[in-house]
mmCIF file of C-alpha atoms in Angstrom:
data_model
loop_
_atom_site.group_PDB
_atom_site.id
_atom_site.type_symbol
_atom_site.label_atom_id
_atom_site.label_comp_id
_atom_site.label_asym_id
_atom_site.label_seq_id
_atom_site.Cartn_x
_atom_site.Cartn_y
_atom_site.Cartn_z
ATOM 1 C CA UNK A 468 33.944 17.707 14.606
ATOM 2 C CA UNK A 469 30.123 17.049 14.078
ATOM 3 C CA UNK A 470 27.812 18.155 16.442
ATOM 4 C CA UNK A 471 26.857 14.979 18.994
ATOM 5 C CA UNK A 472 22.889 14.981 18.042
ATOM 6 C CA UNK A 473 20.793 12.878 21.092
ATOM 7 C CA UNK A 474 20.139 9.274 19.553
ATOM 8 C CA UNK A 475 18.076 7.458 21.750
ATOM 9 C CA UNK A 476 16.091 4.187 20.624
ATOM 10 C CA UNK A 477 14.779 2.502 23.861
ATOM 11 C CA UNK A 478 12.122 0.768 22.586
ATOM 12 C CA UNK A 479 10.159 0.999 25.937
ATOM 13 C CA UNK A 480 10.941 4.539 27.148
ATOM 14 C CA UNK A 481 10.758 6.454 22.913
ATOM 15 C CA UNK A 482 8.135 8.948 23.249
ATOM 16 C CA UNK A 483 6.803 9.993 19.605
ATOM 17 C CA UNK A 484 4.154 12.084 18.600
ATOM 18 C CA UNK A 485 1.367 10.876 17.362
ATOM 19 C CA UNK A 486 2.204 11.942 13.589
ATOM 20 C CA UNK A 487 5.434 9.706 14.203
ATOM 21 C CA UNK A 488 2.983 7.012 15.168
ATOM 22 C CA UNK A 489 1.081 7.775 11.755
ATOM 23 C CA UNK A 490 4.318 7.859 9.994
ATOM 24 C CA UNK A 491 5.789 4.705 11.297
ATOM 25 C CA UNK A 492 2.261 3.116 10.920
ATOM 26 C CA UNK A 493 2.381 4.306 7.209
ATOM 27 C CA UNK A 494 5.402 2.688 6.222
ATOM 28 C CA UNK A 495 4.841 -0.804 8.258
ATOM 29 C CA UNK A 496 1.418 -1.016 6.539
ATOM 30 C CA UNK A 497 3.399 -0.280 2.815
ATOM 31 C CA UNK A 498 5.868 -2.426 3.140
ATOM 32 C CA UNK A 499 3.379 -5.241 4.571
ATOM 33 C CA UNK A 500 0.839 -5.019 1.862
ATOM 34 C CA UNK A 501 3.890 -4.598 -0.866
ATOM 35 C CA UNK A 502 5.614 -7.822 0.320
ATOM 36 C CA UNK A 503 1.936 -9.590 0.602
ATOM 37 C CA UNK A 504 1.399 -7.856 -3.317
ATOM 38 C CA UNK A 505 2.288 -10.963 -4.916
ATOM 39 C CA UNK A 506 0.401 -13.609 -2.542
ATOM 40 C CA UNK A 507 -3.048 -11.086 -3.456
ATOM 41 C CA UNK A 508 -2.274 -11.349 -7.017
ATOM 42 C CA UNK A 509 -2.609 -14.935 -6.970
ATOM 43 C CA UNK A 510 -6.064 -15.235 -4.691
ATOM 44 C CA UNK A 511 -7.386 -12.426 -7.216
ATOM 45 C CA UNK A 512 -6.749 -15.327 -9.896
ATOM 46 C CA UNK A 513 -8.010 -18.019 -8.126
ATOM 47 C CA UNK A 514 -10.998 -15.905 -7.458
ATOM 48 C CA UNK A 515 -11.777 -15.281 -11.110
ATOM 49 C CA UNK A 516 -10.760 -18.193 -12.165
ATOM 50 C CA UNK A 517 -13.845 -20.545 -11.217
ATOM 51 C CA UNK A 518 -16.316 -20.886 -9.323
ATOM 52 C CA UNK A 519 -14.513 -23.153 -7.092
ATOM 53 C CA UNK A 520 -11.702 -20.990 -6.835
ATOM 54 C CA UNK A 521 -14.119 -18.265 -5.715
ATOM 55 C CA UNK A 522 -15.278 -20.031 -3.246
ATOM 56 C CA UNK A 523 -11.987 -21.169 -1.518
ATOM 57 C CA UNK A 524 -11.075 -17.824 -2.025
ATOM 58 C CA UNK A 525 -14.513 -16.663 -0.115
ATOM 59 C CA UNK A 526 -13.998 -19.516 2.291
ATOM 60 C CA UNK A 527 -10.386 -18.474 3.477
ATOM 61 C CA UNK A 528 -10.692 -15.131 4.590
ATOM 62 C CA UNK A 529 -14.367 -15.741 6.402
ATOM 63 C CA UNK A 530 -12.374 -17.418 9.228
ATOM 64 C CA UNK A 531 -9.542 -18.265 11.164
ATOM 65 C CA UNK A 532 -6.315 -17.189 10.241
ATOM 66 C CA UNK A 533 -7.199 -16.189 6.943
ATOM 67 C CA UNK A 534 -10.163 -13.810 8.420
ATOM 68 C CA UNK A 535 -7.213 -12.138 10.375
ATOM 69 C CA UNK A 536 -5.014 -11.703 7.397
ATOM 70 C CA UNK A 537 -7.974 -10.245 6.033
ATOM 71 C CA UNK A 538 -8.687 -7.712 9.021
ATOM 72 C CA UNK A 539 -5.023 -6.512 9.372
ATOM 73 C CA UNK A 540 -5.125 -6.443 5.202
ATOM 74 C CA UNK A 541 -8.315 -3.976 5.500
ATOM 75 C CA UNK A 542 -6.550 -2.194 8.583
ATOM 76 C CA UNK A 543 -2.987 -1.626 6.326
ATOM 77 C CA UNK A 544 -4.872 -0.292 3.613
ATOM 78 C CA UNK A 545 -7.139 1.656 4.905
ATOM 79 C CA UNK A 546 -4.121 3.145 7.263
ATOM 80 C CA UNK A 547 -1.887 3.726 4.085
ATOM 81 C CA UNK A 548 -4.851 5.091 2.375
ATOM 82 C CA UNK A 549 -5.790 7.979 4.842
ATOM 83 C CA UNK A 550 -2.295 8.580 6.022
ATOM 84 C CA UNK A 551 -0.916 9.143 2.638
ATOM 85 C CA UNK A 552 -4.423 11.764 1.647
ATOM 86 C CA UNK A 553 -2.604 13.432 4.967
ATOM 87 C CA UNK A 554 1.060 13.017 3.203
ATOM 88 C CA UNK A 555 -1.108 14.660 -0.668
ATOM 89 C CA UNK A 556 -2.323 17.580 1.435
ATOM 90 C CA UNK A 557 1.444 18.466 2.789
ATOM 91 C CA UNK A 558 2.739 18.423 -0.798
ATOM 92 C CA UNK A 559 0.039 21.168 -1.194
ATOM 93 C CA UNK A 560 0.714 22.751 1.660
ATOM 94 C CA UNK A 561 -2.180 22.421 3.722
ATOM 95 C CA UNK A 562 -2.194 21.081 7.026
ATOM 96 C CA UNK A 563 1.428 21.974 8.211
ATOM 97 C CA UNK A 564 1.320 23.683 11.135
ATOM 98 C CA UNK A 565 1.698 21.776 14.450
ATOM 99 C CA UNK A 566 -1.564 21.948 15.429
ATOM 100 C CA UNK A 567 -3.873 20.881 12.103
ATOM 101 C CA UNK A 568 -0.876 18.246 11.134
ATOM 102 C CA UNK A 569 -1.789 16.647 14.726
ATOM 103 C CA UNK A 570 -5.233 17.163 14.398
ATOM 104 C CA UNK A 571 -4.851 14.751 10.895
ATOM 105 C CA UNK A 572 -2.533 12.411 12.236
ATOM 106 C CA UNK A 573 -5.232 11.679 14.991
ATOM 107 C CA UNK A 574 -7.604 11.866 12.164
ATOM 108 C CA UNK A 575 -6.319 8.930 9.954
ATOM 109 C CA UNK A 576 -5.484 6.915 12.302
ATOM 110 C CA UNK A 577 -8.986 6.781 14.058
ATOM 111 C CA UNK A 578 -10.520 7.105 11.047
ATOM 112 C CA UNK A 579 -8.258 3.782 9.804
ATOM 113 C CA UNK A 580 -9.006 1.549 12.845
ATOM 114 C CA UNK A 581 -12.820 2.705 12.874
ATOM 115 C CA UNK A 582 -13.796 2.020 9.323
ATOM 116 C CA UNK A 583 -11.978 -1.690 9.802
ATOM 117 C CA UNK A 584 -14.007 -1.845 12.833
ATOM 118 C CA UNK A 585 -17.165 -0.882 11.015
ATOM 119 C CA UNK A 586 -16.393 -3.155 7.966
ATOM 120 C CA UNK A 587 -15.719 -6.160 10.562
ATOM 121 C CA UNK A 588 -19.027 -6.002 12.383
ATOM 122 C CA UNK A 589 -20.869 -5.830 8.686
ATOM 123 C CA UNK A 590 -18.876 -8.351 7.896
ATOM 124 C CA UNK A 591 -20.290 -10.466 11.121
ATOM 125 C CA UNK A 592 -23.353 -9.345 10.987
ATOM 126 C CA UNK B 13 26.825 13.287 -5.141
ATOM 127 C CA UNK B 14 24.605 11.589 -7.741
ATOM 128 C CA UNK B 15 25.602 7.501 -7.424
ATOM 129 C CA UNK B 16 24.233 4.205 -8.755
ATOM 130 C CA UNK B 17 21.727 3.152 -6.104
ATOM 131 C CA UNK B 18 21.607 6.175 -3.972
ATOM 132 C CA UNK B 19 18.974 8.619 -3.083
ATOM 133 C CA UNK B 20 19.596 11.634 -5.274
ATOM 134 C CA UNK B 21 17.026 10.861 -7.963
ATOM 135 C CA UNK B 22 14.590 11.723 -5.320
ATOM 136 C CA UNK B 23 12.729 14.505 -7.173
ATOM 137 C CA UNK B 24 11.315 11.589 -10.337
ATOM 138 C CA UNK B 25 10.513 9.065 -7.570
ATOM 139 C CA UNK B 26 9.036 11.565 -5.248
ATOM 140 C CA UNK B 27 6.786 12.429 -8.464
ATOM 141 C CA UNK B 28 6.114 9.251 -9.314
ATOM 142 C CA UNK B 29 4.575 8.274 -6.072
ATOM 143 C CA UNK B 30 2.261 10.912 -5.534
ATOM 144 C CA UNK B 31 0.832 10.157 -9.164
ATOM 145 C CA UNK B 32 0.404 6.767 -8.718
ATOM 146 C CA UNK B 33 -0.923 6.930 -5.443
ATOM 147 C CA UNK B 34 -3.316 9.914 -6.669
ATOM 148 C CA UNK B 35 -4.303 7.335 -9.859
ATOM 149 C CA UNK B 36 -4.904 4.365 -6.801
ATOM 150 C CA UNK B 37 -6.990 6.662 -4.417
ATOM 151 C CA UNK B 38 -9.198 7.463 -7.334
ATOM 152 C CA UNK B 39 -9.800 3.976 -8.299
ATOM 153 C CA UNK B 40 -10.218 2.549 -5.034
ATOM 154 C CA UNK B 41 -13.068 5.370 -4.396
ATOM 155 C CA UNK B 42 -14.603 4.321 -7.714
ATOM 156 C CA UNK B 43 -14.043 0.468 -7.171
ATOM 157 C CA UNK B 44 -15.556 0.906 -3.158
ATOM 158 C CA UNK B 45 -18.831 2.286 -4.986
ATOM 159 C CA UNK B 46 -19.211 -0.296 -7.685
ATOM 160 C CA UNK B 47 -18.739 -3.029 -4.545
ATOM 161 C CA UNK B 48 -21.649 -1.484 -2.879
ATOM 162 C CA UNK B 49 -23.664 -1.228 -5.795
ATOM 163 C CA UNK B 50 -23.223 -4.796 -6.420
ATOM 164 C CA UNK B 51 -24.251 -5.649 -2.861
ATOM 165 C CA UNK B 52 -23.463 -9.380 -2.487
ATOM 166 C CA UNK B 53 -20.758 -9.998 -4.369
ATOM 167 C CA UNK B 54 -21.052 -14.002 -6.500
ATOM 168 C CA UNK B 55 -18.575 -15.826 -8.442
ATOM 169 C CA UNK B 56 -20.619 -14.397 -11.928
ATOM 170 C CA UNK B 57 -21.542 -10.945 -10.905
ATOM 171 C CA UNK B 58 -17.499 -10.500 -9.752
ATOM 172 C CA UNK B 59 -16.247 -11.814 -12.777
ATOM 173 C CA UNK B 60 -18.736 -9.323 -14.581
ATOM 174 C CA UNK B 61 -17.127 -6.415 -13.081
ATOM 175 C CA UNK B 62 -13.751 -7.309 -15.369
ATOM 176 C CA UNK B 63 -16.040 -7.704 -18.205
ATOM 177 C CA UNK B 64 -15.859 -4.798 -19.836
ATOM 178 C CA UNK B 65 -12.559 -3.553 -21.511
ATOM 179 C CA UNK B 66 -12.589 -0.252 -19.656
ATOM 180 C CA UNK B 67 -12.590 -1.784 -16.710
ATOM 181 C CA UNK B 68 -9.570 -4.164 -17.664
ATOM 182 C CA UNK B 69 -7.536 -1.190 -18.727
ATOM 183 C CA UNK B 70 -8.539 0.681 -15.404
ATOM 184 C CA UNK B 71 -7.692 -2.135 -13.644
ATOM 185 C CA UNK B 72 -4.414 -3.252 -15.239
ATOM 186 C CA UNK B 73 -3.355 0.670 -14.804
ATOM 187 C CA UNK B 74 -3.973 0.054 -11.340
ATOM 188 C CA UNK B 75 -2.018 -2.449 -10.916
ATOM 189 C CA UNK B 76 1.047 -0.749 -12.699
ATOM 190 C CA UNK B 77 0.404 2.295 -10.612
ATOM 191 C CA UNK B 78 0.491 -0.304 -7.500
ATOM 192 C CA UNK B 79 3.799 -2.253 -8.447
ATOM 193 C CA UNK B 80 5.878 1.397 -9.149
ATOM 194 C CA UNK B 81 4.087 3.148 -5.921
ATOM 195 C CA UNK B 82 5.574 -0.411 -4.600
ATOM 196 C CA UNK B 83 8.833 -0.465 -5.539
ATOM 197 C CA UNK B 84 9.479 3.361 -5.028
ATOM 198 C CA UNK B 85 8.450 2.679 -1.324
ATOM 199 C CA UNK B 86 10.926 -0.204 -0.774
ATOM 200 C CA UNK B 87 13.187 1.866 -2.535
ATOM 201 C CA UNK B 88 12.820 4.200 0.372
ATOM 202 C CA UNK B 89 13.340 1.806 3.143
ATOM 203 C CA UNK B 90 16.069 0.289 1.570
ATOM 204 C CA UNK B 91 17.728 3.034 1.339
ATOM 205 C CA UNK B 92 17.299 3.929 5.357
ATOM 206 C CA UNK B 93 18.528 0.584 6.518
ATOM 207 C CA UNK B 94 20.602 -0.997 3.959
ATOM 208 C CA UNK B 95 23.809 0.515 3.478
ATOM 209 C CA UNK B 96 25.812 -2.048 1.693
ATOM 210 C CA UNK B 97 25.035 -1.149 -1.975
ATOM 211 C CA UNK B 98 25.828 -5.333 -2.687
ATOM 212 C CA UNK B 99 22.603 -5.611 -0.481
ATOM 213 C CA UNK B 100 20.981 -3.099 -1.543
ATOM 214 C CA UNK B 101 20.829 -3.400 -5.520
ATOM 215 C CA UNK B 102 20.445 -7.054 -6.111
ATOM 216 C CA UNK B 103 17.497 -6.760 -3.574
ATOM 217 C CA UNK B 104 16.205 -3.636 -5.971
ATOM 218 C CA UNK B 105 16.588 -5.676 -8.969
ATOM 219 C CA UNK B 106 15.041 -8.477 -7.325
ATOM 220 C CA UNK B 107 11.735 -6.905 -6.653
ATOM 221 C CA UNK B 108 11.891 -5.102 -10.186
ATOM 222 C CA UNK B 109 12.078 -8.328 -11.796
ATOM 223 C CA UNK B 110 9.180 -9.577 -9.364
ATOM 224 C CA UNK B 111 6.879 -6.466 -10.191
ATOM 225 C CA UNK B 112 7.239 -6.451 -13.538
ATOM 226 C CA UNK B 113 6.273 -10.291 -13.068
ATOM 227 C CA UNK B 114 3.150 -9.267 -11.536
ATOM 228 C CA UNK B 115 2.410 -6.772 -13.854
ATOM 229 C CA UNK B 116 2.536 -9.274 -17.344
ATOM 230 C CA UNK B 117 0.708 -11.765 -14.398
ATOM 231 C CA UNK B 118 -2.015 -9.131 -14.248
ATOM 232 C CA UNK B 119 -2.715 -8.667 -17.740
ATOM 233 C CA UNK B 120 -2.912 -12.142 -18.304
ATOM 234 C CA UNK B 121 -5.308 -12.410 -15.062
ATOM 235 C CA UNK B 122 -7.323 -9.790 -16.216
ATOM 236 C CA UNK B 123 -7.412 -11.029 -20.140
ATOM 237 C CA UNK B 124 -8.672 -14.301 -19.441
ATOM 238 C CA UNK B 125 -12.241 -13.148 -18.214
ATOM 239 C CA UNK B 126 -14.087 -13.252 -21.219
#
């Protein structure tokens, strides 16, 4: 008989730690931006296409719903970027043990949501 | 057990997505500074950053390194929450014929800037 492991997935009362956060975050952000992959392919044409194109291109992510697309775009990336330097530094073994691999995970994720907060103000500014 | 669709080819994939995501961080580094050295970005000075022929190649790497690091990863998650391998391939073929798509889309994107 196998062992009866604890599985538990109450939304409301799940307590991770923070590099589950990272983790989850990581994947959500990948599979977002790989989905969305197509869709940026075709406003990178449109964008190099004319000048027109450019500026519809310019015109829908400075506001409205495409200027959110374009925040949580900038957030996913930037969140993929710096949790998968955290994932490169594993494979080399650095940054395992419990306390560095929390200090990174709280790392990449401020570091993620502070750059896309920096890069929106320019941005308004 | 190695099987069609399963997750015992992990060692190539696993492989494969740290080099493409090591070619993308690079890029994206490189691609960040040549932004800010631009400063305000125009219709002619963004089209003159695909100008030059390195830069297509770079960039059409890119965007094979992006597809694969792409696929791999849905690869992943299909594997973690679709079971039914009658899901799970056609959905895996599906976004490999997509990709691959994107990728000839790319080149042709990337070609047509004089």
């Amino acid at each position: 008989m196998t062992p009866r492991r604890p599985y538990y997935l109450n939304l409301r009362e799940i307590r991770l730690p923070l590099g589950g956060w990272v983790s989850i975050l990581h994947r959500a952000s990948g599979a977002a931006m790989a989905l969305a992959a197509p869709l940026f392919l075709y406003a990178w044409m449109c964008s190099l296409e004319s000048a027109e194109g450019f500026g519809a291109v310019a015109s829908f992510f400075s506001g409205g719903l495409g200027w959110l697309i374009g925040l949580g775009f900038l957030w996913a990336l930037l969140h993929h970027f710096f949790a998968g330097l955290r994932h490169l530094g594993f494979d080399l073994g650095w940054g395992e043990e419990k306390e560095r691999a929390r200090f990174t995970a709280l790392l990449s994720l401020v570091t993620a949501l502070g750059l896309t907060g920096l890069m929106t103000l320019g941005s308004l500014l | 057990m190695r099987r069609v669709g399963g997750a015992h080819r992990g060692l190539d994939m696993w492989l494969m997505q740290r080099a493409s995501a090591l070619y993308m961080a690079l890029f994206l580094v490189v691609f960040a500074g040549l932004l800010l050295a631009a400063g305000g970005l125009d219709y002619q000075s963004w089209r003159g950053l695909f100008r030059p022929l390195a830069m297509k190649v770079a960039s059409l790497l890119f965007a094979a390194a992006l597809l694969a690091h792409a696929w791999i990863g849905l690869r992943e998650i299909f594997i973690d929450y679709l079971r039914v391998m009658a899901i799970r391939l056609p959905l895996l073929f599906l976004f490999g014929v997509l990709y691959l798509g994107c990728l000839v889309w790319a080149a042709d994107i990337l070609w047509s800037v004089p």
